[in-house]
PDB file of C-alpha atoms in Angstrom:
ATOM      1  CA  THR M 731      -0.014   0.109   0.004  1.00  0.00           C
ATOM      2  CA  GLN M 732       1.161   3.685  -0.896  1.00  0.00           C
ATOM      3  CA  LEU M 733       1.527   5.769   1.894  1.00  0.00           C
ATOM      4  CA  LEU M 734       2.165   9.533   1.998  1.00  0.00           C
ATOM      5  CA  GLU M 735       3.527  10.986   5.675  1.00  0.00           C
ATOM      6  CA  GLN M 736       3.179  14.978   6.008  1.00  0.00           C
ATOM      7  CA  SER M 737       4.967  16.806   8.765  1.00  0.00           C
ATOM      8  CA  PRO M 738       4.571  18.508  10.555  1.00  0.00           C
ATOM      9  CA  GLN M 739       0.916  18.019  10.960  1.00  0.00           C
ATOM     10  CA  PHE M 740       0.717  21.406  13.177  1.00  0.00           C
ATOM     11  CA  LEU M 741       2.479  24.681  12.281  1.00  0.00           C
ATOM     12  CA  SER M 742       1.502  28.226  13.911  1.00  0.00           C
ATOM     13  CA  ILE M 743       3.939  30.721  13.166  1.00  0.00           C
ATOM     14  CA  GLN M 744       4.333  34.350  13.058  1.00  0.00           C
ATOM     15  CA  GLU M 745       3.990  36.360   9.768  1.00  0.00           C
ATOM     16  CA  GLY M 746       7.372  37.269   8.235  1.00  0.00           C
ATOM     17  CA  GLU M 747       8.904  33.625   9.461  1.00  0.00           C
ATOM     18  CA  ASN M 748      10.082  31.039   7.136  1.00  0.00           C
ATOM     19  CA  LEU M 749       8.355  27.417   7.229  1.00  0.00           C
ATOM     20  CA  THR M 750       9.100  24.122   5.462  1.00  0.00           C
ATOM     21  CA  VAL M 751       6.272  21.135   4.984  1.00  0.00           C
ATOM     22  CA  TYR M 752       7.571  17.916   4.234  1.00  0.00           C
ATOM     23  CA  CYS M 753       5.656  14.898   2.576  1.00  0.00           C
ATOM     24  CA  ASN M 754       7.690  11.783   2.552  1.00  0.00           C
ATOM     25  CA  SER M 755       7.001   8.211   0.977  1.00  0.00           C
ATOM     26  CA  SER M 756       8.969   4.415   0.928  1.00  0.00           C
ATOM     27  CA  SER M 757       6.908   4.252  -2.657  1.00  0.00           C
ATOM     28  CA  VAL M 758       8.263   6.059  -5.759  1.00  0.00           C
ATOM     29  CA  PHE M 759       5.143   8.051  -7.081  1.00  0.00           C
ATOM     30  CA  SER M 760       5.084   9.525 -11.682  1.00  0.00           C
ATOM     31  CA  SER M 761       4.153  12.427 -10.167  1.00  0.00           C
ATOM     32  CA  LEU M 762       2.975  14.726  -6.839  1.00  0.00           C
ATOM     33  CA  GLN M 763       1.036  17.125  -6.308  1.00  0.00           C
ATOM     34  CA  TRP M 764       0.373  19.879  -3.626  1.00  0.00           C
ATOM     35  CA  TYR M 765      -3.173  21.443  -2.547  1.00  0.00           C
ATOM     36  CA  ARG M 766      -3.650  23.990  -0.460  1.00  0.00           C
ATOM     37  CA  GLN M 767      -7.477  23.825   1.072  1.00  0.00           C
ATOM     38  CA  GLU M 768      -9.050  26.550   3.113  1.00  0.00           C
ATOM     39  CA  PRO M 769     -12.427  26.037   5.502  1.00  0.00           C
ATOM     40  CA  GLY M 770     -15.376  25.158   3.545  1.00  0.00           C
ATOM     41  CA  GLU M 771     -13.509  24.730   0.472  1.00  0.00           C
ATOM     42  CA  GLY M 772     -12.353  22.180  -1.435  1.00  0.00           C
ATOM     43  CA  PRO M 773      -8.744  21.790  -2.300  1.00  0.00           C
ATOM     44  CA  VAL M 774      -6.888  23.938  -4.625  1.00  0.00           C
ATOM     45  CA  LEU M 775      -4.368  22.715  -7.135  1.00  0.00           C
ATOM     46  CA  LEU M 776      -0.713  24.709  -6.818  1.00  0.00           C
ATOM     47  CA  VAL M 777       1.421  22.686  -8.175  1.00  0.00           C
ATOM     48  CA  THR M 778       2.469  19.051 -10.033  1.00  0.00           C
ATOM     49  CA  VAL M 779       5.672  18.262  -9.933  1.00  0.00           C
ATOM     50  CA  VAL M 780       7.443  15.111 -11.929  1.00  0.00           C
ATOM     51  CA  THR M 781      11.079  15.034 -12.688  1.00  0.00           C
ATOM     52  CA  GLY M 782      12.943  13.928  -9.567  1.00  0.00           C
ATOM     53  CA  GLY M 783      14.991  16.698  -8.026  1.00  0.00           C
ATOM     54  CA  GLU M 784      12.473  19.633 -10.316  1.00  0.00           C
ATOM     55  CA  VAL M 785      12.364  22.395  -8.486  1.00  0.00           C
ATOM     56  CA  LYS M 786       9.438  25.270  -8.652  1.00  0.00           C
ATOM     57  CA  LYS M 787       8.585  28.224  -7.761  1.00  0.00           C
ATOM     58  CA  LEU M 788       5.278  30.044  -7.170  1.00  0.00           C
ATOM     59  CA  LYS M 789       5.976  33.587  -5.562  1.00  0.00           C
ATOM     60  CA  ARG M 790       6.904  33.025  -2.078  1.00  0.00           C
ATOM     61  CA  LEU M 791       6.492  28.916  -2.380  1.00  0.00           C
ATOM     62  CA  THR M 792       9.363  26.639  -3.376  1.00  0.00           C
ATOM     63  CA  PHE M 793       8.587  23.388  -4.312  1.00  0.00           C
ATOM     64  CA  GLN M 794      10.964  20.062  -4.531  1.00  0.00           C
ATOM     65  CA  PHE M 795      10.716  16.957  -5.725  1.00  0.00           C
ATOM     66  CA  GLY M 796      12.963  14.245  -3.820  1.00  0.00           C
ATOM     67  CA  ASP M 797      15.481  12.964  -6.452  1.00  0.00           C
ATOM     68  CA  ALA M 798      14.158   9.643  -6.274  1.00  0.00           C
ATOM     69  CA  ARG M 799      10.259  10.835  -6.860  1.00  0.00           C
ATOM     70  CA  LYS M 800       9.708   9.277  -2.692  1.00  0.00           C
ATOM     71  CA  ASP M 801       9.483  12.878  -1.523  1.00  0.00           C
ATOM     72  CA  SER M 802       8.850  16.358  -1.510  1.00  0.00           C
ATOM     73  CA  SER M 803       8.742  19.723   0.466  1.00  0.00           C
ATOM     74  CA  LEU M 804       7.079  22.861  -0.056  1.00  0.00           C
ATOM     75  CA  HIS M 805       8.826  25.970   1.725  1.00  0.00           C
ATOM     76  CA  ILE M 806       6.907  29.278   2.200  1.00  0.00           C
ATOM     77  CA  THR M 807       9.448  32.392   2.180  1.00  0.00           C
ATOM     78  CA  ALA M 808       8.163  35.587   4.797  1.00  0.00           C
ATOM     79  CA  ALA M 809       4.690  33.860   5.651  1.00  0.00           C
ATOM     80  CA  GLN M 810       1.746  35.868   4.946  1.00  0.00           C
ATOM     81  CA  PRO M 811      -1.804  35.254   7.200  1.00  0.00           C
ATOM     82  CA  GLY M 812      -3.322  34.801   3.326  1.00  0.00           C
ATOM     83  CA  ASP M 813      -0.896  31.419   4.009  1.00  0.00           C
ATOM     84  CA  THR M 814      -2.954  29.972   5.850  1.00  0.00           C
ATOM     85  CA  GLY M 815      -4.746  26.849   5.142  1.00  0.00           C
ATOM     86  CA  LEU M 816      -4.656  23.169   5.385  1.00  0.00           C
ATOM     87  CA  TYR M 817      -1.853  21.845   2.888  1.00  0.00           C
ATOM     88  CA  LEU M 818      -1.873  18.480   0.888  1.00  0.00           C
ATOM     89  CA  CYS M 819       0.437  16.554  -0.528  1.00  0.00           C
ATOM     90  CA  ALA M 820      -0.735  13.821  -3.093  1.00  0.00           C
ATOM     91  CA  GLY M 821       1.066  11.452  -5.033  1.00  0.00           C
ATOM     92  CA  ALA M 822      -0.440   9.581  -8.441  1.00  0.00           C
ATOM     93  CA  SER M 823      -0.227   5.756  -7.223  1.00  0.00           C
ATOM     94  CA  ASN M 824       0.509   3.039  -9.537  1.00  0.00           C
ATOM     95  CA  THR M 825      -2.865   2.168  -9.844  1.00  0.00           C
ATOM     96  CA  GLY M 826      -3.514   5.692 -11.584  1.00  0.00           C
ATOM     97  CA  LYS M 827      -5.630   7.108  -8.478  1.00  0.00           C
ATOM     98  CA  LEU M 828      -4.328   9.702  -6.429  1.00  0.00           C
ATOM     99  CA  ILE M 829      -3.440   8.919  -2.818  1.00  0.00           C
ATOM    100  CA  PHE M 830      -3.467  12.100  -0.215  1.00  0.00           C
ATOM    101  CA  GLY M 831      -1.212  13.027   2.636  1.00  0.00           C
ATOM    102  CA  GLN M 832      -2.977  13.762   5.962  1.00  0.00           C
ATOM    103  CA  GLY M 833      -2.067  17.516   5.948  1.00  0.00           C
ATOM    104  CA  THR M 834      -0.604  20.258   7.470  1.00  0.00           C
ATOM    105  CA  THR M 835      -2.473  22.793   9.024  1.00  0.00           C
ATOM    106  CA  LEU M 836      -0.615  25.939   8.903  1.00  0.00           C
ATOM    107  CA  GLN M 837      -2.008  28.667  10.979  1.00  0.00           C
ATOM    108  CA  VAL M 838       0.148  32.438  10.231  1.00  0.00           C
ATOM    109  CA  LYS M 839      -0.482  35.313  12.782  1.00  0.00           C
ATOM    110  CA  PRO M 840      -0.487  38.958  12.227  1.00  0.00           C
TER     111      PRO M 840
ATOM    112  CA  LYS T 532     -15.174  28.365 -17.237  1.00  0.00           C
ATOM    113  CA  ALA T 533     -17.237  26.870 -14.342  1.00  0.00           C
ATOM    114  CA  GLY T 534     -15.583  24.951 -11.814  1.00  0.00           C
ATOM    115  CA  VAL T 535     -17.103  21.765 -10.471  1.00  0.00           C
ATOM    116  CA  THR T 536     -20.290  22.225  -8.796  1.00  0.00           C
ATOM    117  CA  GLN T 537     -21.209  19.417  -6.027  1.00  0.00           C
ATOM    118  CA  THR T 538     -24.998  19.961  -4.928  1.00  0.00           C
ATOM    119  CA  PRO T 539     -26.611  20.395  -1.938  1.00  0.00           C
ATOM    120  CA  ARG T 540     -23.582  22.203   0.131  1.00  0.00           C
ATOM    121  CA  TYR T 541     -25.180  20.689   3.965  1.00  0.00           C
ATOM    122  CA  LEU T 542     -27.141  17.773   4.697  1.00  0.00           C
ATOM    123  CA  ILE T 543     -28.208  16.435   7.978  1.00  0.00           C
ATOM    124  CA  LYS T 544     -29.900  12.753   7.463  1.00  0.00           C
ATOM    125  CA  THR T 545     -31.222  10.219  10.222  1.00  0.00           C
ATOM    126  CA  ARG T 546     -29.167   6.978  10.469  1.00  0.00           C
ATOM    127  CA  GLY T 547     -30.626   3.907   8.629  1.00  0.00           C
ATOM    128  CA  GLN T 548     -31.570   6.267   6.126  1.00  0.00           C
ATOM    129  CA  GLN T 549     -30.019   7.054   2.625  1.00  0.00           C
ATOM    130  CA  VAL T 550     -28.326  10.253   0.656  1.00  0.00           C
ATOM    131  CA  THR T 551     -27.372  11.107  -2.943  1.00  0.00           C
ATOM    132  CA  LEU T 552     -24.908  13.669  -3.857  1.00  0.00           C
ATOM    133  CA  SER T 553     -24.372  15.416  -6.945  1.00  0.00           C
ATOM    134  CA  CYS T 554     -21.433  16.519  -9.082  1.00  0.00           C
ATOM    135  CA  SER T 555     -21.167  18.561 -11.971  1.00  0.00           C
ATOM    136  CA  PRO T 556     -17.817  18.629 -13.821  1.00  0.00           C
ATOM    137  CA  ILE T 557     -15.927  21.224 -15.038  1.00  0.00           C
ATOM    138  CA  SER T 558     -16.987  21.294 -19.176  1.00  0.00           C
ATOM    139  CA  GLY T 559     -14.487  18.975 -21.028  1.00  0.00           C
ATOM    140  CA  HIS T 560     -13.601  16.702 -17.515  1.00  0.00           C
ATOM    141  CA  ARG T 561     -14.474  13.150 -18.432  1.00  0.00           C
ATOM    142  CA  SER T 562     -13.397  11.751 -14.775  1.00  0.00           C
ATOM    143  CA  VAL T 563     -14.651  12.377 -11.592  1.00  0.00           C
ATOM    144  CA  SER T 564     -13.876  11.517  -8.769  1.00  0.00           C
ATOM    145  CA  TRP T 565     -14.614  11.156  -5.308  1.00  0.00           C
ATOM    146  CA  TYR T 566     -13.457  11.729  -1.513  1.00  0.00           C
ATOM    147  CA  GLN T 567     -14.462  11.547   1.743  1.00  0.00           C
ATOM    148  CA  GLN T 568     -13.007  13.758   4.072  1.00  0.00           C
ATOM    149  CA  THR T 569     -12.589  13.785   7.740  1.00  0.00           C
ATOM    150  CA  PRO T 570     -10.048  15.131  10.425  1.00  0.00           C
ATOM    151  CA  GLY T 571      -9.361  11.649  12.091  1.00  0.00           C
ATOM    152  CA  GLN T 572      -8.589  10.161   8.582  1.00  0.00           C
ATOM    153  CA  GLY T 573      -8.067  12.733   6.028  1.00  0.00           C
ATOM    154  CA  LEU T 574      -8.615  12.323   2.438  1.00  0.00           C
ATOM    155  CA  GLN T 575      -9.608   9.266   0.857  1.00  0.00           C
ATOM    156  CA  PHE T 576     -10.424   7.471  -1.993  1.00  0.00           C
ATOM    157  CA  LEU T 577     -14.140   6.857  -2.685  1.00  0.00           C
ATOM    158  CA  PHE T 578     -14.235   5.859  -6.168  1.00  0.00           C
ATOM    159  CA  GLU T 579     -13.306   7.327  -9.828  1.00  0.00           C
ATOM    160  CA  TYR T 580     -15.531   7.374 -12.984  1.00  0.00           C
ATOM    161  CA  PHE T 581     -14.529   7.850 -16.524  1.00  0.00           C
ATOM    162  CA  SER T 582     -16.862   7.809 -18.649  1.00  0.00           C
ATOM    163  CA  GLU T 583     -19.368   5.970 -17.384  1.00  0.00           C
ATOM    164  CA  THR T 584     -17.599   3.592 -15.954  1.00  0.00           C
ATOM    165  CA  GLN T 585     -16.223   2.635 -12.625  1.00  0.00           C
ATOM    166  CA  ARG T 586     -12.361   2.544 -13.284  1.00  0.00           C
ATOM    167  CA  ASN T 587     -11.172   2.743  -9.755  1.00  0.00           C
ATOM    168  CA  LYS T 588     -12.596   1.816  -6.785  1.00  0.00           C
ATOM    169  CA  GLY T 589     -11.134   2.185  -2.488  1.00  0.00           C
ATOM    170  CA  ASN T 590     -11.383   0.687   0.252  1.00  0.00           C
ATOM    171  CA  PHE T 591     -14.964   1.538   0.855  1.00  0.00           C
ATOM    172  CA  PRO T 592     -18.213  -0.466   2.260  1.00  0.00           C
ATOM    173  CA  GLY T 593     -20.349  -1.720  -0.330  1.00  0.00           C
ATOM    174  CA  ARG T 594     -23.121   0.760   1.036  1.00  0.00           C
ATOM    175  CA  PHE T 595     -20.957   3.556  -0.667  1.00  0.00           C
ATOM    176  CA  SER T 596     -21.678   3.565  -4.210  1.00  0.00           C
ATOM    177  CA  GLY T 597     -21.392   6.333  -7.743  1.00  0.00           C
ATOM    178  CA  ARG T 598     -22.798   6.821 -11.194  1.00  0.00           C
ATOM    179  CA  GLN T 599     -21.715   8.681 -13.801  1.00  0.00           C
ATOM    180  CA  PHE T 600     -24.032   9.791 -16.482  1.00  0.00           C
ATOM    181  CA  SER T 601     -22.964  10.496 -20.141  1.00  0.00           C
ATOM    182  CA  ASN T 602     -23.103  14.359 -19.414  1.00  0.00           C
ATOM    183  CA  SER T 603     -19.435  13.018 -17.197  1.00  0.00           C
ATOM    184  CA  ARG T 604     -22.072  14.144 -13.906  1.00  0.00           C
ATOM    185  CA  SER T 605     -21.907  11.889 -11.090  1.00  0.00           C
ATOM    186  CA  GLU T 606     -23.711  10.812  -8.007  1.00  0.00           C
ATOM    187  CA  MET T 607     -22.757   9.058  -4.989  1.00  0.00           C
ATOM    188  CA  ASN T 608     -25.104   7.486  -3.088  1.00  0.00           C
ATOM    189  CA  VAL T 609     -24.670   5.990   0.465  1.00  0.00           C
ATOM    190  CA  SER T 610     -26.616   3.588   1.740  1.00  0.00           C
ATOM    191  CA  THR T 611     -28.342   2.665   5.546  1.00  0.00           C
ATOM    192  CA  LEU T 612     -26.219   5.987   6.760  1.00  0.00           C
ATOM    193  CA  GLU T 613     -24.160   5.209  10.193  1.00  0.00           C
ATOM    194  CA  LEU T 614     -23.305   7.798  12.826  1.00  0.00           C
ATOM    195  CA  GLY T 615     -19.744   7.762  11.617  1.00  0.00           C
ATOM    196  CA  ASP T 616     -20.225   8.273   7.676  1.00  0.00           C
ATOM    197  CA  SER T 617     -20.588  12.331   8.836  1.00  0.00           C
ATOM    198  CA  ALA T 618     -17.372  14.355   6.875  1.00  0.00           C
ATOM    199  CA  LEU T 619     -16.806  16.393   3.883  1.00  0.00           C
ATOM    200  CA  TYR T 620     -17.695  14.812   0.481  1.00  0.00           C
ATOM    201  CA  LEU T 621     -15.757  15.950  -1.945  1.00  0.00           C
ATOM    202  CA  CYS T 622     -15.508  15.764  -6.009  1.00  0.00           C
ATOM    203  CA  ALA T 623     -12.749  16.364  -8.168  1.00  0.00           C
ATOM    204  CA  SER T 624     -12.796  16.337 -11.850  1.00  0.00           C
ATOM    205  CA  SER T 625      -9.750  15.998 -14.388  1.00  0.00           C
ATOM    206  CA  LEU T 626      -8.961  15.798 -17.751  1.00  0.00           C
ATOM    207  CA  ARG T 627      -7.557  12.214 -16.935  1.00  0.00           C
ATOM    208  CA  THR T 628      -8.237  10.133 -20.218  1.00  0.00           C
ATOM    209  CA  GLY T 629      -5.785   6.911 -19.594  1.00  0.00           C
ATOM    210  CA  ARG T 630      -5.622   5.253 -16.355  1.00  0.00           C
ATOM    211  CA  PHE T 631      -2.808   7.145 -15.677  1.00  0.00           C
ATOM    212  CA  THR T 632      -2.207   9.964 -17.166  1.00  0.00           C
ATOM    213  CA  ASN T 633      -2.614  13.661 -16.073  1.00  0.00           C
ATOM    214  CA  THR T 634      -4.165  13.237 -12.537  1.00  0.00           C
ATOM    215  CA  GLU T 635      -4.153  17.013 -11.645  1.00  0.00           C
ATOM    216  CA  ALA T 636      -7.544  17.649 -10.165  1.00  0.00           C
ATOM    217  CA  PHE T 637     -10.293  19.901  -9.506  1.00  0.00           C
ATOM    218  CA  PHE T 638     -12.123  19.777  -6.673  1.00  0.00           C
ATOM    219  CA  GLY T 639     -15.823  21.429  -5.938  1.00  0.00           C
ATOM    220  CA  GLN T 640     -16.795  22.844  -2.601  1.00  0.00           C
ATOM    221  CA  GLY T 641     -18.240  19.766  -1.480  1.00  0.00           C
ATOM    222  CA  THR T 642     -21.319  18.487   0.803  1.00  0.00           C
ATOM    223  CA  ARG T 643     -20.674  18.187   4.475  1.00  0.00           C
ATOM    224  CA  LEU T 644     -22.802  15.654   5.640  1.00  0.00           C
ATOM    225  CA  THR T 645     -24.085  15.312   8.882  1.00  0.00           C
ATOM    226  CA  VAL T 646     -25.543  12.255  10.276  1.00  0.00           C
ATOM    227  CA  VAL T 647     -27.307  12.181  13.588  1.00  0.00           C
TER     228      VAL T 647
END
């Protein structure tokens, strides 16, 4: 069974701080996605990484896919209150379905 | 371009009843997947439909079923509701055609089901 483990589960920081969220697995994934979900809404796709070692930047967010395609990280620089939400990583499994990590709840205090 | 639409947004049902949830995908998307989200278990995959056929299935009991219509709209049904079925049910559509291609999912706002 392919599993994705996210850490930390909860993160509460002050505005302006940096943070990193990790998504790890013992399995290889053909691609990995990051989503952000706000209360009362569905998850919204942020990025897809496909190639081992790939780095993608989305404004203050930097996403990295591990060389072996088993892990990924999301780094946020100078976090803002608008970054508050649930961050989810998801991998395309060997059966074609998306497997989600448990999520990281981020709270950025002004 | 309209997003994924789920109805209803909120639902309260009694144990033992059944419920049907509806999902209209983004125009042109033929793949529709359903997920259950709870605080304890996170996002759990229920099933995926493509061209009116179930293509993937998660580990849920037979009380959970779904179907897809020729216009790609999908419904999921839960029979004999249990308290533990209380959750946010999310529908996602994608451009996936082949089983292992393009898994980027676009989610609806979800249906919040409360079983009392």
